[in-house]
XYZ file of C-alpha atoms in Angstrom:
357
model
C -27.939 -4.010 5.971
C -24.463 -5.450 5.353
C -21.364 -3.264 5.154
C -21.054 -3.812 1.409
C -24.686 -2.926 0.715
C -24.027 0.610 1.949
C -21.174 1.405 -0.444
C -21.388 2.916 -3.912
C -21.512 0.268 -6.628
C -21.647 0.758 -10.389
C -21.968 -1.804 -13.160
C -20.055 -1.641 -16.460
C -18.154 1.275 -14.932
C -15.468 3.255 -16.813
C -12.033 2.884 -15.219
C -10.078 5.337 -17.389
C -11.145 8.355 -15.264
C -9.612 6.642 -12.206
C -6.151 6.482 -13.793
C -3.651 9.248 -14.524
C -3.185 7.829 -18.037
C -6.951 8.178 -18.610
C -6.822 4.847 -20.419
C -8.550 1.488 -20.147
C -11.932 -0.136 -20.627
C -14.722 -0.653 -18.072
C -15.007 -2.989 -15.097
C -17.903 -5.376 -14.702
C -18.526 -3.730 -11.336
C -16.918 -0.820 -9.497
C -17.111 -0.604 -5.706
C -15.976 2.591 -3.961
C -15.018 1.991 -0.320
C -14.618 4.854 2.170
C -13.807 2.847 5.338
C -11.467 -0.025 6.145
C -14.489 -2.211 6.947
C -15.942 -1.508 3.501
C -12.627 -2.377 1.861
C -12.422 -5.671 3.739
C -16.075 -6.522 3.002
C -15.560 -5.973 -0.745
C -12.400 -8.084 -0.771
C -14.029 -10.888 1.199
C -17.073 -10.948 -1.076
C -14.916 -11.139 -4.203
C -12.756 -13.885 -2.719
C -15.745 -15.897 -1.494
C -17.390 -15.810 -4.921
C -14.173 -16.351 -6.883
C -14.586 -12.977 -8.606
C -11.392 -11.379 -9.977
C -10.494 -8.286 -7.958
C -8.649 -5.147 -9.063
C -7.667 -2.713 -6.306
C -7.375 0.937 -7.388
C -6.012 3.782 -5.280
C -4.927 6.970 -7.033
C -4.511 5.169 -10.363
C -1.103 6.727 -10.964
C 0.745 3.452 -11.509
C -1.829 1.543 -13.524
C -2.136 0.519 -17.184
C -5.537 -1.062 -17.869
C -6.230 -2.866 -21.137
C -8.705 -1.473 -23.648
C -11.083 -4.379 -22.941
C -11.250 -3.352 -19.303
C -11.508 -5.656 -16.325
C -13.903 -8.574 -16.026
C -14.548 -8.626 -12.293
C -14.825 -6.233 -9.351
C -12.739 -3.069 -9.323
C -12.352 -1.788 -5.763
C -11.613 1.929 -5.517
C -10.110 2.671 -2.099
C -11.260 6.151 -1.069
C -10.622 5.951 2.685
C -9.583 9.062 4.620
C -7.443 9.470 7.693
C -4.444 11.624 8.645
C -3.217 11.280 12.231
C -0.104 12.837 13.780
C 1.166 11.892 17.234
C 4.464 13.634 17.808
C 6.660 12.386 14.965
C 4.424 9.394 14.256
C 2.157 9.664 11.240
C -0.649 7.293 10.263
C -2.338 7.575 6.867
C -5.388 5.773 5.551
C -4.683 4.056 2.250
C -6.977 6.376 0.305
C -5.326 9.612 1.425
C -3.919 11.683 -1.445
C -0.174 11.302 -1.040
C 0.974 14.729 -2.174
C -1.544 16.401 0.172
C -0.268 14.294 3.070
C 3.316 15.351 2.318
C 2.262 19.014 2.355
C 0.664 18.541 5.776
C 3.799 16.931 7.244
C 5.844 19.879 6.009
C 3.358 22.303 7.572
C 3.753 20.357 10.818
C 7.534 20.822 10.650
C 8.370 17.136 10.240
C 11.069 15.801 7.923
C 11.407 12.543 6.044
C 9.043 12.689 3.063
C 9.394 16.307 1.885
C 11.314 15.286 -1.252
C 8.429 12.994 -2.212
C 6.177 16.000 -2.818
C 4.113 16.055 -5.982
C 4.078 12.298 -6.523
C 0.558 11.426 -7.705
C -1.407 8.574 -6.186
C -2.605 7.383 -2.808
C -0.800 6.722 0.451
C -1.669 3.028 0.280
C 0.306 2.623 -2.923
C 3.539 4.015 -1.483
C 4.742 0.870 0.319
C 3.783 -1.415 -2.561
C 6.504 -0.196 -4.895
C 8.581 1.553 -2.235
C 7.891 4.945 -3.801
C 10.935 7.159 -4.037
C 12.307 10.270 -5.712
C 14.967 12.929 -5.220
C 16.959 10.892 -2.733
C 14.115 9.684 -0.505
C 12.260 6.349 -0.410
C 9.254 5.667 1.807
C 11.026 2.577 3.147
C 13.290 4.908 5.157
C 10.357 6.254 7.182
C 7.660 3.549 7.090
C 7.442 1.806 10.445
C 4.398 -0.417 9.913
C 1.845 -1.290 7.257
C -1.640 -2.470 8.195
C -3.084 -4.714 5.500
C -5.816 -7.259 4.915
C -4.239 -10.657 4.287
C -6.489 -12.445 1.804
C -4.793 -15.789 2.401
C -5.180 -15.708 6.187
C -8.485 -13.809 5.935
C -7.451 -11.374 8.650
C -6.002 -7.915 9.181
C -2.259 -7.981 9.855
C 0.350 -5.404 10.896
C 3.699 -5.779 9.167
C 6.913 -4.173 10.383
C 9.313 -2.394 8.060
C 11.552 -5.469 7.960
C 8.614 -7.754 7.173
C 7.697 -5.509 4.215
C 10.977 -6.647 2.541
C 11.604 -3.313 0.851
C 14.093 -2.960 -1.980
C 14.393 -0.678 -5.027
C 10.804 -0.107 -6.233
C 9.821 -3.411 -4.679
C 8.274 -4.902 -1.553
C 6.473 -7.914 -0.115
C 3.228 -6.408 -1.431
C 4.526 -6.201 -4.973
C 5.992 -9.705 -4.670
C 2.547 -11.071 -3.673
C 0.071 -8.745 -5.416
C -2.909 -11.056 -4.911
C -2.384 -11.514 -1.174
C -2.351 -8.158 0.609
C -4.619 -5.100 0.430
C -3.025 -2.116 2.182
C -5.337 -0.361 4.660
C -3.050 2.004 6.618
C 0.575 3.123 6.559
C 2.472 4.286 9.645
C 5.556 6.488 9.392
C 8.231 7.663 11.778
C 9.269 11.197 10.829
C 11.907 13.560 12.251
C 11.607 16.851 14.083
C 14.692 18.728 12.901
C 13.572 22.199 14.016
C 11.861 22.924 10.707
C 14.699 21.652 8.558
C 14.613 18.905 5.944
C 16.311 15.553 6.152
C 19.899 15.685 4.800
C 19.630 16.179 1.036
C 20.747 12.988 -0.677
C 20.097 13.877 -4.321
C 22.658 16.073 -6.139
C 20.080 17.713 -8.443
C 18.021 18.846 -5.462
C 21.064 20.192 -3.647
C 22.198 22.093 -6.750
C 18.756 23.596 -7.251
C 18.834 24.789 -3.637
C 22.394 26.102 -3.902
C 23.711 23.831 -1.137
C 25.825 20.705 -0.838
C 24.560 17.128 -0.732
C 24.075 16.200 2.912
C 22.984 19.701 3.925
C 19.608 20.487 5.439
C 17.354 23.323 4.302
C 13.992 24.676 5.524
C 11.295 22.075 4.880
C 9.092 24.370 2.793
C 12.035 25.262 0.528
C 12.847 21.598 -0.022
C 9.239 20.776 -0.900
C 8.795 23.784 -3.190
C 12.060 23.039 -5.003
C 11.094 19.414 -5.613
C 7.672 20.493 -6.907
C 9.359 22.877 -9.367
C 11.788 20.184 -10.515
C 8.942 17.705 -10.994
C 6.738 20.238 -12.802
C 9.583 20.984 -15.193
C 9.571 17.298 -16.123
C 5.795 17.014 -16.401
C 5.636 14.968 -13.210
C 3.010 17.023 -11.349
C -0.596 16.351 -12.365
C -2.208 19.069 -14.484
C -5.435 18.252 -16.395
C -4.515 20.779 -19.091
C -1.003 19.411 -19.646
C -0.900 16.164 -21.624
C 2.671 15.594 -20.506
C 1.152 14.713 -17.125
C -1.310 12.208 -18.613
C 1.138 9.491 -17.715
C 2.283 7.183 -14.940
C 5.352 9.276 -14.258
C 8.437 7.154 -14.808
C 7.316 4.316 -17.061
C 10.500 2.266 -16.655
C 12.613 1.470 -13.611
C 16.324 2.227 -13.620
C 18.133 -1.004 -14.597
C 20.300 -2.698 -11.981
C 23.206 -4.568 -13.571
C 25.528 -7.261 -12.290
C 29.273 -6.710 -12.656
C 29.338 -8.764 -15.853
C 26.291 -7.047 -17.305
C 27.744 -3.646 -16.482
C 31.024 -4.482 -18.202
C 29.161 -5.610 -21.329
C 27.037 -2.469 -21.173
C 30.100 -0.218 -21.018
C 31.525 -1.992 -24.065
C 28.282 -1.371 -25.985
C 28.303 2.304 -24.941
C 31.885 2.735 -26.140
C 31.090 1.077 -29.468
C 28.007 3.205 -30.061
C 28.920 6.559 -28.522
C 32.697 6.546 -28.238
C 35.224 5.602 -25.538
C 34.957 8.910 -23.692
C 31.232 8.622 -22.906
C 30.545 7.559 -19.332
C 26.941 6.487 -18.635
C 25.395 7.188 -15.226
C 26.408 4.627 -12.600
C 25.304 4.358 -8.979
C 26.131 1.678 -6.379
C 23.173 -0.676 -5.906
C 24.478 -3.268 -3.490
C 27.385 -5.674 -3.543
C 28.504 -6.242 -7.131
C 25.537 -4.297 -8.541
C 25.351 -1.010 -10.450
C 22.258 1.046 -11.218
C 22.153 3.067 -14.405
C 19.647 5.586 -15.762
C 16.673 4.448 -17.841
C 16.134 8.016 -19.050
C 19.757 8.197 -20.278
C 19.385 4.872 -22.088
C 16.172 5.941 -23.786
C 17.605 9.267 -24.929
C 20.909 7.787 -26.148
C 19.065 5.026 -28.014
C 17.430 7.696 -30.154
C 14.150 8.370 -28.379
C 14.167 12.080 -27.629
C 11.633 14.126 -25.695
C 8.389 14.292 -27.675
C 9.248 11.182 -29.708
C 6.347 9.678 -31.628
C 3.779 10.765 -34.155
C 0.673 9.037 -32.812
C -1.665 9.683 -29.888
C 0.823 8.136 -27.430
C 4.239 9.797 -27.283
C 7.223 10.340 -25.043
C 6.738 13.406 -22.862
C 8.074 16.663 -24.260
C 9.606 17.291 -20.808
C 11.105 13.947 -19.784
C 12.161 10.886 -21.772
C 11.140 8.507 -18.983
C 7.442 9.364 -19.213
C 5.147 7.906 -21.863
C 2.042 9.994 -22.339
C -1.512 9.985 -23.675
C -1.893 13.037 -25.877
C -5.671 12.877 -25.479
C -6.960 10.303 -27.951
C -4.681 7.333 -27.231
C -5.721 3.780 -26.478
C -3.856 1.453 -24.176
C -2.626 -0.438 -27.214
C -1.174 2.801 -28.627
C 0.720 3.248 -25.358
C 1.988 -0.331 -25.307
C 3.135 -0.132 -28.909
C 5.278 2.874 -28.005
C 6.605 1.163 -24.879
C 7.558 -1.934 -26.857
C 9.340 0.206 -29.440
C 11.379 1.892 -26.721
C 12.238 -1.400 -25.005
C 13.350 -2.957 -28.304
C 15.374 0.111 -29.279
C 17.228 0.319 -25.957
C 18.001 -3.408 -26.028
C 19.274 -3.221 -29.599
C 21.489 -0.253 -28.742
C 22.873 -1.283 -25.364
C 21.822 -4.860 -24.594
C 19.824 -3.709 -21.554
C 16.171 -4.696 -21.128
C 13.955 -2.024 -19.600
C 11.219 -3.123 -17.192
C 7.939 -1.248 -16.871
C 7.186 0.321 -13.499
C 3.368 0.630 -13.769
C 1.185 -2.388 -13.047
C -0.489 -3.785 -16.170
C -4.024 -5.176 -16.079
C -5.203 -7.461 -18.861
C -2.170 -6.561 -20.996
C 1.608 -6.925 -20.927
C 4.595 -5.531 -22.790
């Protein structure tokens, strides 16, 4: 019996239950892989037959069209959590937020402020997952992936992953690599967190940016902050039927930033200063949530089955009966409204399958 013959396979399988949006049509075939060998076998079979392949982890960053996916959907459900001193290795299918909790229990710092982020460990390097002052690129040492072009398993160093803001080699070449394992280098700081880099987190903890606090306190505080914004999964809370932040924070060149400031002054007055953060030489990052709110899209905006979260303007949500097209219509309205108001074009963070904004 071949490796692939042993795995669970379903035909005309619903994909919506595998996504945090709970949206999208069926796949022609769904394969659930629980080992690296099963993952590789499914990928190789699809590639050999020319069958389109959709890789699904935790489904927290995925927008699937209402018509579904014509091809093989591969659900990576591998397990593996290994600690050796400060070195951590996670299988791609490990639930990320559970893995973070275990590192905190082990007294290791470096990912504690990434608590509560839905999805799988294998997805974290793809978009360089980050929140509350931490990005996985700061602690990832290696990524083990199947290279579909070379038809072999490869180990990529942090530098080879080409990490940048919500981006990586894997996102740049989405059809080439399938992440199998992620290796991290964490820090033993005697039970304390990494230096707090995010002002909101520091304020909530009553300390200064750059201070360290007990790991458990840092994690619990981040979970409370996220829950207050509807960013911790709760089946009963439709504000969490989302992909978290739907848009990335825009990064503007010096010229674009100057034009943006002029538009802000014209619309909101000369005394209004929009958020601005250094983003590299000659670049400034501003806040997508601020843009959305100031363009007139408040929390809870919308009257249909897809609406902006009642807790955070950056999250678009399924109120229970939405279709993917309902969601996209709302997203397009927000993008158009922000561009009309400030001349800035928002870019969606979730991956779209069979649809686009």
